[in-house]
XYZ file of C-alpha atoms in Angstrom:
637
model
C 82.884 129.844 34.173
C 81.786 126.556 35.626
C 85.274 125.681 36.824
C 85.739 129.061 38.437
C 82.376 128.847 40.170
C 83.148 125.454 41.653
C 86.520 126.637 42.896
C 84.918 129.571 44.673
C 82.348 127.314 46.284
C 84.931 124.827 47.482
C 87.286 127.318 48.983
C 85.078 127.932 51.981
C 85.483 124.399 53.276
C 88.490 122.635 54.708
C 89.979 120.338 52.147
C 88.650 122.301 49.142
C 87.863 120.497 45.914
C 89.694 117.378 47.095
C 86.638 116.523 49.218
C 84.351 116.654 46.188
C 81.311 118.710 45.318
C 77.789 118.239 46.607
C 74.962 117.696 44.134
C 71.378 117.638 45.433
C 68.020 117.146 43.716
C 65.154 119.105 45.233
C 62.262 116.913 46.415
C 60.609 120.007 47.881
C 58.188 119.937 50.774
C 56.438 116.651 51.485
C 53.641 115.242 53.635
C 53.679 111.682 54.972
C 52.351 109.563 57.823
C 54.294 109.914 61.062
C 56.331 106.995 62.372
C 56.457 108.493 65.877
C 52.916 109.461 66.917
C 51.245 106.957 64.530
C 48.403 109.421 63.926
C 47.369 107.685 60.719
C 47.042 110.962 58.856
C 49.749 112.604 56.762
C 50.841 114.940 59.538
C 54.612 114.664 59.161
C 55.864 117.600 57.064
C 59.445 117.698 55.840
C 61.604 119.147 53.112
C 63.566 116.575 51.142
C 66.675 116.434 48.971
C 68.244 113.576 47.035
C 72.023 113.327 47.092
C 72.478 110.243 44.951
C 76.218 110.215 44.373
C 77.949 113.312 45.704
C 77.780 115.005 49.084
C 80.870 116.397 50.757
C 81.386 115.663 54.442
C 81.749 119.403 55.109
C 78.397 120.185 53.525
C 76.645 117.344 55.346
C 78.153 118.535 58.636
C 76.670 121.971 57.989
C 73.344 120.393 57.055
C 73.303 118.493 60.359
C 73.831 121.802 62.120
C 70.701 123.124 60.409
C 68.529 120.193 61.517
C 68.933 117.824 58.558
C 69.417 114.035 58.675
C 69.924 111.375 56.043
C 68.255 108.050 55.396
C 70.443 106.333 52.830
C 70.895 108.941 50.102
C 67.720 110.832 51.021
C 68.144 114.008 53.102
C 65.242 115.405 55.075
C 64.515 118.236 57.491
C 61.279 118.528 59.520
C 59.188 121.674 59.088
C 59.362 122.253 62.815
C 56.538 124.792 63.151
C 54.098 122.629 61.143
C 54.969 118.959 61.612
C 53.109 116.894 64.199
C 56.254 115.808 66.094
C 58.959 118.526 66.125
C 62.354 116.802 65.997
C 65.315 118.580 67.578
C 68.870 117.588 66.686
C 70.649 116.480 69.875
C 74.368 116.250 70.533
C 76.934 116.248 73.329
C 80.570 117.244 73.596
C 82.444 113.998 74.110
C 85.082 115.460 76.436
C 82.335 116.725 78.794
C 80.397 113.461 78.922
C 79.538 112.203 82.415
C 78.176 108.625 82.456
C 75.184 107.853 84.651
C 75.055 104.996 87.136
C 72.989 102.949 84.708
C 75.505 103.510 81.902
C 78.355 102.474 84.195
C 76.436 99.327 85.110
C 76.182 98.465 81.423
C 79.971 98.702 81.053
C 80.507 96.528 84.121
C 77.996 93.975 82.848
C 79.848 93.696 79.546
C 83.143 93.264 81.391
C 81.709 90.538 83.595
C 80.430 88.751 80.515
C 83.857 88.966 78.881
C 85.527 87.778 82.101
C 83.282 84.710 82.082
C 81.543 85.545 85.361
C 78.201 86.323 83.714
C 76.239 83.877 81.613
C 73.088 84.473 79.629
C 69.840 82.696 78.940
C 69.153 80.279 76.126
C 69.364 81.712 72.575
C 66.232 83.171 71.037
C 64.750 80.813 68.497
C 64.793 82.194 64.974
C 61.665 81.252 63.060
C 60.706 83.352 60.072
C 56.938 83.480 60.289
C 54.380 86.162 59.683
C 54.457 89.126 62.031
C 50.890 88.243 62.954
C 51.969 84.852 64.265
C 51.615 84.418 67.982
C 54.759 82.338 68.145
C 57.088 85.123 67.057
C 59.299 86.414 69.846
C 59.250 90.195 70.173
C 61.144 92.607 72.382
C 58.556 95.369 71.961
C 61.077 97.715 70.417
C 63.464 97.670 73.330
C 66.523 95.555 74.030
C 66.518 96.713 77.619
C 62.814 96.959 78.420
C 61.536 95.868 81.815
C 59.818 92.798 80.387
C 63.022 91.530 78.809
C 65.091 92.061 81.929
C 62.520 90.429 84.163
C 62.345 87.415 81.885
C 66.115 86.988 81.723
C 67.317 84.417 84.196
C 70.617 86.135 84.786
C 68.824 89.024 86.488
C 67.036 86.793 88.991
C 70.015 84.535 89.695
C 72.467 86.029 92.169
C 76.041 85.901 91.034
C 78.525 84.523 93.531
C 81.167 87.057 92.708
C 78.659 89.885 93.167
C 77.907 88.625 96.668
C 81.603 88.366 97.376
C 82.256 91.961 96.267
C 79.258 93.059 98.345
C 80.842 91.326 101.324
C 84.132 93.173 100.793
C 82.230 96.460 100.442
C 80.585 95.795 103.804
C 84.018 95.299 105.406
C 85.174 98.668 104.090
C 81.980 100.284 105.425
C 82.747 98.742 108.833
C 86.233 100.245 108.717
C 84.777 103.684 107.885
C 82.447 103.486 110.886
C 85.301 102.436 113.177
C 87.489 105.294 111.937
C 84.656 107.733 112.594
C 84.006 106.409 116.098
C 87.682 106.644 116.969
C 88.020 110.203 115.653
C 90.215 109.251 112.689
C 87.531 110.632 110.348
C 85.203 113.557 111.067
C 81.760 112.742 112.382
C 78.449 114.449 111.464
C 79.187 113.814 107.790
C 77.080 111.548 105.630
C 79.659 109.358 103.935
C 78.960 107.409 100.725
C 78.687 103.636 100.738
C 81.831 101.778 99.768
C 81.925 99.847 96.534
C 84.499 97.144 95.784
C 84.869 96.171 92.138
C 86.783 93.536 90.255
C 89.870 94.856 88.475
C 89.730 94.148 84.736
C 92.627 92.429 83.015
C 93.409 95.548 81.008
C 94.052 97.558 84.179
C 96.257 94.982 85.890
C 100.013 95.139 85.719
C 101.551 91.850 84.670
C 102.828 90.273 87.924
C 106.313 88.900 88.292
C 106.748 85.317 89.402
C 105.920 84.853 93.060
C 104.067 88.175 93.423
C 100.443 88.598 94.360
C 97.648 89.267 91.858
C 95.481 92.373 92.157
C 91.890 91.111 92.121
C 89.611 93.798 93.601
C 89.805 97.497 94.363
C 87.779 100.325 95.892
C 88.088 104.075 95.293
C 85.899 105.052 98.236
C 88.766 107.102 99.729
C 88.392 109.599 96.879
C 84.663 109.924 97.592
C 85.290 110.346 101.323
C 87.884 113.029 100.668
C 85.480 114.923 98.411
C 82.683 114.727 101.012
C 84.965 116.089 103.714
C 86.162 118.930 101.500
C 82.605 119.938 100.641
C 81.763 120.027 104.336
C 84.868 122.091 105.086
C 83.737 124.775 102.641
C 80.418 125.190 104.453
C 81.908 125.032 107.958
C 85.113 126.957 107.392
C 83.892 130.051 109.237
C 81.599 128.321 111.726
C 82.683 129.275 115.239
C 80.336 126.741 116.841
C 82.141 123.644 115.575
C 83.202 121.097 118.198
C 86.941 120.982 118.825
C 87.306 117.535 117.235
C 85.532 118.771 114.116
C 87.714 121.862 113.919
C 90.789 119.658 114.150
C 89.533 117.512 111.274
C 88.827 120.564 109.134
C 92.300 121.966 109.768
C 94.146 118.698 109.173
C 92.797 117.944 105.700
C 92.185 114.514 104.273
C 93.667 113.324 101.017
C 92.515 110.087 99.359
C 95.929 108.579 100.060
C 95.727 109.384 103.788
C 92.159 108.085 104.086
C 92.989 104.858 102.246
C 95.908 104.203 104.586
C 93.694 104.735 107.655
C 91.052 102.337 106.328
C 93.600 99.662 105.415
C 95.056 99.958 108.922
C 91.638 99.137 110.399
C 90.907 96.448 107.830
C 94.172 94.722 108.700
C 92.916 94.311 112.278
C 90.125 91.988 111.204
C 90.192 88.659 109.435
C 88.677 89.907 106.201
C 89.455 86.950 103.991
C 91.885 84.082 104.006
C 94.089 84.021 100.932
C 93.887 87.803 100.418
C 96.007 90.748 101.523
C 94.997 94.412 101.561
C 97.158 97.412 100.654
C 96.655 101.150 100.114
C 97.957 102.408 96.782
C 97.656 106.084 95.808
C 94.226 106.415 97.395
C 92.919 103.028 96.266
C 92.192 100.110 98.576
C 93.487 97.033 96.743
C 92.776 93.382 97.493
C 95.526 90.988 96.362
C 95.228 87.244 95.938
C 98.036 85.221 97.528
C 97.443 82.204 95.287
C 96.807 83.624 91.853
C 93.688 84.460 89.928
C 92.530 80.940 89.053
C 92.162 79.892 92.657
C 91.522 83.244 94.328
C 87.820 82.684 94.872
C 88.200 79.021 95.736
C 90.609 80.017 98.512
C 87.918 82.275 99.911
C 85.633 79.523 101.127
C 84.993 81.224 104.440
C 85.245 84.834 105.563
C 84.608 86.006 109.126
C 84.942 89.202 111.072
C 86.170 89.098 114.640
C 83.693 90.548 117.144
C 86.585 91.596 119.385
C 88.313 93.499 116.587
C 85.057 95.218 115.668
C 85.038 97.030 119.046
C 81.741 95.970 120.459
C 80.003 94.754 117.309
C 78.154 91.726 118.676
C 77.156 90.175 115.371
C 79.684 88.400 113.197
C 79.442 87.892 109.482
C 80.260 84.787 107.566
C 79.930 83.832 103.960
C 80.421 80.432 102.401
C 81.888 80.311 98.906
C 81.191 77.476 96.555
C 84.404 75.486 96.409
C 83.163 73.708 93.296
C 82.962 76.915 91.276
C 84.588 76.185 87.931
C 86.914 78.574 86.185
C 84.884 80.407 83.541
C 86.027 80.787 79.966
C 86.980 84.321 79.049
C 85.548 85.881 75.925
C 87.150 88.186 73.383
C 85.416 91.336 72.151
C 86.602 92.936 68.920
C 85.316 96.301 67.661
C 85.986 96.765 63.961
C 85.367 99.953 62.002
C 84.891 99.453 58.270
C 83.646 101.600 55.416
C 79.986 101.201 54.580
C 79.449 98.318 52.157
C 77.109 95.384 51.764
C 78.077 92.475 53.991
C 75.986 89.313 53.902
C 76.684 88.496 57.567
C 75.565 91.968 58.584
C 72.405 91.651 56.478
C 71.576 88.294 58.102
C 71.923 89.908 61.537
C 69.807 92.899 60.459
C 67.080 90.591 59.155
C 67.010 88.594 62.386
C 66.926 91.804 64.416
C 63.968 93.215 62.455
C 62.051 89.945 62.713
C 62.566 89.285 66.420
C 62.905 92.755 67.901
C 60.642 94.859 65.678
C 58.290 92.015 64.792
C 58.514 92.904 61.100
C 57.011 90.734 58.393
C 59.623 88.841 56.337
C 58.123 90.307 53.178
C 59.090 93.803 54.332
C 62.776 92.938 54.687
C 64.904 92.619 51.583
C 68.475 93.199 50.499
C 67.288 96.196 48.467
C 65.590 97.919 51.393
C 68.588 97.158 53.609
C 71.009 98.639 51.081
C 68.836 101.736 50.607
C 68.561 102.302 54.330
C 71.927 101.422 55.868
C 74.501 100.748 53.154
C 74.064 103.369 50.451
C 75.574 106.720 51.326
C 76.130 109.881 49.282
C 79.098 110.997 51.395
C 82.374 111.425 49.550
C 85.049 109.452 51.384
C 88.001 111.529 52.591
C 91.159 109.466 53.244
C 93.451 110.230 56.198
C 95.993 112.977 55.590
C 98.274 112.680 58.633
C 98.223 116.435 59.158
C 95.817 116.555 62.116
C 92.734 117.454 60.062
C 91.403 113.943 59.331
C 91.240 110.917 61.689
C 93.139 107.721 60.736
C 89.954 106.096 59.381
C 89.090 109.089 57.195
C 85.743 110.864 56.868
C 82.641 109.190 55.453
C 80.057 106.507 56.262
C 81.085 103.470 58.309
C 79.805 100.297 59.935
C 81.205 99.526 63.383
C 81.070 95.793 64.066
C 80.981 94.249 67.548
C 82.331 90.681 67.430
C 82.442 88.338 70.448
C 84.520 85.175 70.003
C 84.194 85.470 66.236
C 80.413 85.986 66.265
C 78.926 89.249 64.968
C 76.594 90.502 67.714
C 75.940 94.148 66.746
C 76.534 96.694 64.003
C 76.474 100.456 64.462
C 75.946 102.607 61.367
C 77.723 105.940 61.759
C 78.901 108.950 59.773
C 82.289 110.389 60.718
C 82.400 114.079 59.843
C 84.776 117.015 60.426
C 83.184 117.990 63.756
C 81.349 114.900 64.943
C 80.509 111.239 64.875
C 76.836 111.017 63.911
C 75.129 107.825 65.060
C 72.478 106.696 62.599
C 71.310 103.174 63.507
C 72.220 100.098 65.518
C 71.040 96.520 65.101
C 72.044 93.652 67.358
C 71.665 89.931 67.977
C 68.530 89.224 70.065
C 70.472 86.471 71.873
C 72.540 89.229 73.484
C 69.729 91.573 74.491
C 70.730 91.185 78.154
C 73.992 93.056 77.469
C 72.217 96.315 76.527
C 74.348 96.651 73.427
C 72.570 99.847 72.412
C 73.814 101.698 75.476
C 77.203 100.051 75.270
C 77.689 101.034 71.622
C 76.819 104.653 72.434
C 79.447 104.666 75.184
C 81.991 103.199 72.783
C 81.180 105.792 70.116
C 81.583 108.625 72.615
C 84.917 107.149 73.682
C 85.942 106.881 70.025
C 85.408 110.626 69.598
C 87.558 111.322 72.662
C 90.393 109.128 71.445
C 90.414 110.561 67.925
C 90.579 114.192 68.973
C 94.367 113.838 69.060
C 94.267 112.999 65.343
C 91.606 115.566 64.380
C 91.183 118.502 66.751
C 87.892 119.617 65.182
C 86.245 116.246 65.891
C 84.625 116.943 69.272
C 80.917 116.048 69.233
C 78.658 113.019 69.308
C 75.317 113.422 67.509
C 72.452 111.149 68.600
C 70.020 112.065 65.802
C 66.646 113.594 66.600
C 65.076 114.141 69.995
C 61.261 114.305 70.245
C 60.212 115.396 73.703
C 56.716 113.908 73.638
C 57.957 110.549 72.340
C 58.792 108.198 75.201
C 61.124 106.131 73.027
C 63.320 109.187 72.518
C 63.786 110.123 76.169
C 66.821 107.898 76.612
C 68.884 110.225 74.414
C 68.747 112.926 77.076
C 70.387 110.436 79.450
C 73.736 111.081 77.742
C 74.805 114.262 79.503
C 75.463 117.091 79.157
C 73.513 117.292 75.899
C 72.384 120.204 73.739
C 69.406 120.759 71.451
C 69.515 122.745 68.214
C 67.300 125.841 68.099
C 64.980 125.343 65.090
C 65.082 129.002 64.063
C 68.529 130.457 64.776
C 70.461 127.150 64.704
C 72.315 127.755 67.953
C 72.880 125.030 70.544
C 70.915 125.234 73.795
C 71.654 123.144 76.939
C 69.066 120.434 77.455
C 68.464 121.647 81.007
C 67.310 124.982 79.597
C 65.169 123.413 76.885
C 63.406 120.731 78.933
C 61.017 122.943 80.963
C 60.089 124.799 77.765
C 59.329 121.583 75.892
C 57.289 120.377 78.860
C 54.857 123.175 78.002
C 54.636 122.844 74.206
C 56.315 120.740 71.490
C 57.614 123.569 69.281
C 59.753 126.237 70.934
C 62.261 128.736 69.548
C 64.816 127.686 72.153
C 67.241 130.552 71.616
C 64.588 133.051 72.752
C 65.006 131.759 76.304
C 68.670 130.805 76.463
C 69.970 134.187 77.603
C 67.220 135.206 80.022
C 68.618 135.360 83.518
C 65.664 136.766 85.507
C 62.522 135.151 86.839
C 60.549 135.772 83.652
C 61.864 132.629 82.027
C 61.441 129.087 83.196
C 64.204 127.949 85.552
C 67.041 125.835 84.214
C 66.368 122.313 85.400
C 68.821 119.485 85.659
C 67.733 116.275 83.973
C 66.622 113.704 86.577
C 69.050 110.951 87.507
C 66.657 108.305 86.276
C 66.203 109.850 82.837
C 67.558 106.775 81.128
C 64.874 104.662 82.802
C 62.057 106.588 81.133
C 62.608 105.095 77.686
C 61.677 101.765 76.239
C 64.172 102.057 73.392
C 67.785 101.324 74.181
C 69.297 101.583 70.733
C 70.315 104.573 68.671
C 68.017 104.599 65.711
C 65.444 106.753 63.992
C 62.072 104.952 63.807
C 60.827 107.361 61.147
C 63.849 106.551 59.009
C 63.093 102.856 59.279
C 59.513 103.454 58.199
C 60.649 105.491 55.258
C 63.097 102.946 53.947
C 61.955 99.524 55.023
C 58.701 99.714 53.093
C 60.759 99.861 49.912
C 58.529 102.615 48.559
C 59.851 105.761 50.143
C 60.253 107.538 46.808
C 56.740 106.787 45.632
C 55.061 107.716 48.896
C 56.921 110.989 49.114
C 56.505 111.908 45.464
C 52.771 111.407 45.677
C 52.482 114.472 47.897
C 53.456 117.681 46.163
C 54.009 121.269 47.183
C 50.601 122.177 45.823
C 49.006 120.865 49.037
C 50.848 123.520 51.000
C 51.040 126.351 48.510
C 48.524 128.486 50.346
C 50.705 128.592 53.462
C 54.043 129.041 51.727
C 54.354 132.794 52.029
C 53.412 132.705 55.713
C 56.103 130.093 56.300
C 58.899 132.503 55.449
C 60.064 134.734 58.266
C 60.079 138.451 57.460
C 63.866 138.553 57.680
C 64.083 135.712 55.175
C 61.705 137.464 52.777
C 63.810 140.620 52.962
C 67.092 138.728 52.575
C 65.832 136.379 49.890
C 68.691 136.871 47.442
C 68.699 133.826 45.196
C 70.919 135.199 42.443
C 74.053 133.361 43.642
C 72.467 129.941 44.104
C 74.618 127.370 42.293
C 72.577 125.470 39.713
C 73.555 122.360 37.791
C 72.498 122.054 34.159
C 73.968 118.909 32.657
C 77.687 119.053 33.417
C 77.698 122.842 33.768
C 77.631 124.789 37.031
C 76.204 128.322 36.913
C 74.809 130.943 39.229
C 71.128 131.666 38.860
C 71.832 135.289 37.957
C 73.691 134.060 34.866
C 70.757 132.048 33.469
C 67.594 133.802 34.681
C 67.430 135.946 31.538
C 67.127 132.859 29.369
C 64.078 131.496 31.232
C 60.513 132.372 30.263
C 58.584 134.547 32.782
C 56.162 131.769 33.790
C 58.907 129.185 34.279
C 61.033 131.764 36.070
C 58.314 132.442 38.655
C 57.954 128.747 39.468
C 61.723 128.198 39.677
C 62.291 131.253 41.864
C 59.655 130.044 44.332
C 61.518 126.734 44.543
C 64.851 128.519 44.996
C 63.445 130.668 47.787
C 62.242 127.605 49.670
C 65.550 125.812 49.034
C 67.572 128.763 50.291
C 65.398 128.984 53.394
C 65.922 125.338 54.431
C 69.648 124.999 53.656
C 70.811 128.558 54.343
C 72.647 131.121 52.241
C 76.126 129.579 52.383
C 75.081 126.049 51.459
C 72.761 127.254 48.704
C 75.715 128.974 47.086
C 78.062 126.028 47.650
C 76.047 122.901 46.810
C 74.939 122.207 43.242
C 71.139 122.465 43.041
C 69.245 120.334 40.515
C 65.646 121.593 40.124
C 62.742 119.226 39.425
């Protein structure tokens, strides 16, 4: 009977019994102090499960989609209607992700650092002293907080190459103005500012001997074309347009055409000695005549001719430092490995907790680190090559970021059938200026995109919990377009719909408002452009998880609070529909090595013990759902 039962339970998931069974021990409902609001009282209410050795990736994926998370081998789900800080699961579809300006700046900063054009301040001194010591350096829980950035010398020191690219951008802006004045581009349109960027090595084609090197490029022609098209839509039927404007609307402007016009005007001025400018498929490219190593040294002086500028009386000149030395390039390696204890990773984690979180050395141990970030109940699923599993497999992983052989960050992630779930990130305080938290999130989103060709079901990026009234959580909404999980019906609601509701109160049944189209509901608001600036945490982590594990006494603190404290409110906690559909007869129960349905053993249990067990089974079924309760093996306590 046991074998047949397990086969039936496994058949509902992709991969079947090969992915292993899930065995969970019920920790029931618990009270604890809150790591988010720091109320001091035991106001955080969750339901907990232990999955010590066996949890299938399919079952954990379904648990995530019901609001669960894991901390090591401990699974927990907030009692949303009762807990002090309702925590909503947040995710985004990787293929729909649109990076913000701040996120793009982080990528460019990393590239500049790898190119050798960006240096950083002196390393942070590592002195293991008490957290109460005044000499301990702390980043106040944020690698990218304002205080850190203001104190970093690289922010205050202007970079020569930045000024040079700004100079080139100004030349392109001049060309746009000239084209507008001469009627080559439509007037009465607010055009975007040009931006010239350095071309990374990865995007350059290897030049043949004697050819010119592509150094800088601008895509402003694409932005100009889009602006003109948007204007054409609004003015298409306007009979009052001037004749020149009508002509522009009828002609049409492609990025390629606009780029050629701008290059034609740029070629009329002395933009820069040692450089040539060409239009290429809508891009404005700047080529070095003398090769990359000496390209900036050859640009010691750049002037614009007043005569060529058609009346512009003020020239522009910029002196380059001819003594600028060629910077050493750095190598970044991103390595994905299965979760296991690594002494180098632990040393980095310890340094991170001491210097960033200002933890006491006595609170950090190998045991607490293993419990929190190494141990995982997920059954590893190896790659199959049939399009259902990515090349790395499914399971728990550590993603290492290594620069010139030095480990600078580690991201702890779970790779599941439908998502990459980001759990925690710790990084080297010496590299705080690189905003490695944001960069790792961008890399993880890109990883999901790239691996969709190997596993079509793998589409989402989960950022953990989002708590609207917690400022340190706001940054998660900066990864757009994101969705929040409805705490009652477990459907996904766009963040723009949820935000105005959460502005009013912390606990909301989000699905009640998702389909209202009239004025009765709050309007759907777009997240502000500066959302990512509202946080003072820049790393994907769960503070409550850290509090639970790093004290080394999570089990004891949770076990000390029993269900008896909440027994009086238990019946009111079950929705009427759940009370009516409270069939527990098919819950899969583990007794020793046997697996049986509750209906097959209830007759052998005494009436008093049966009442207690059935109350536990009702609560268990409510928090995990009907399907999982009949699929996972439940071990009562």
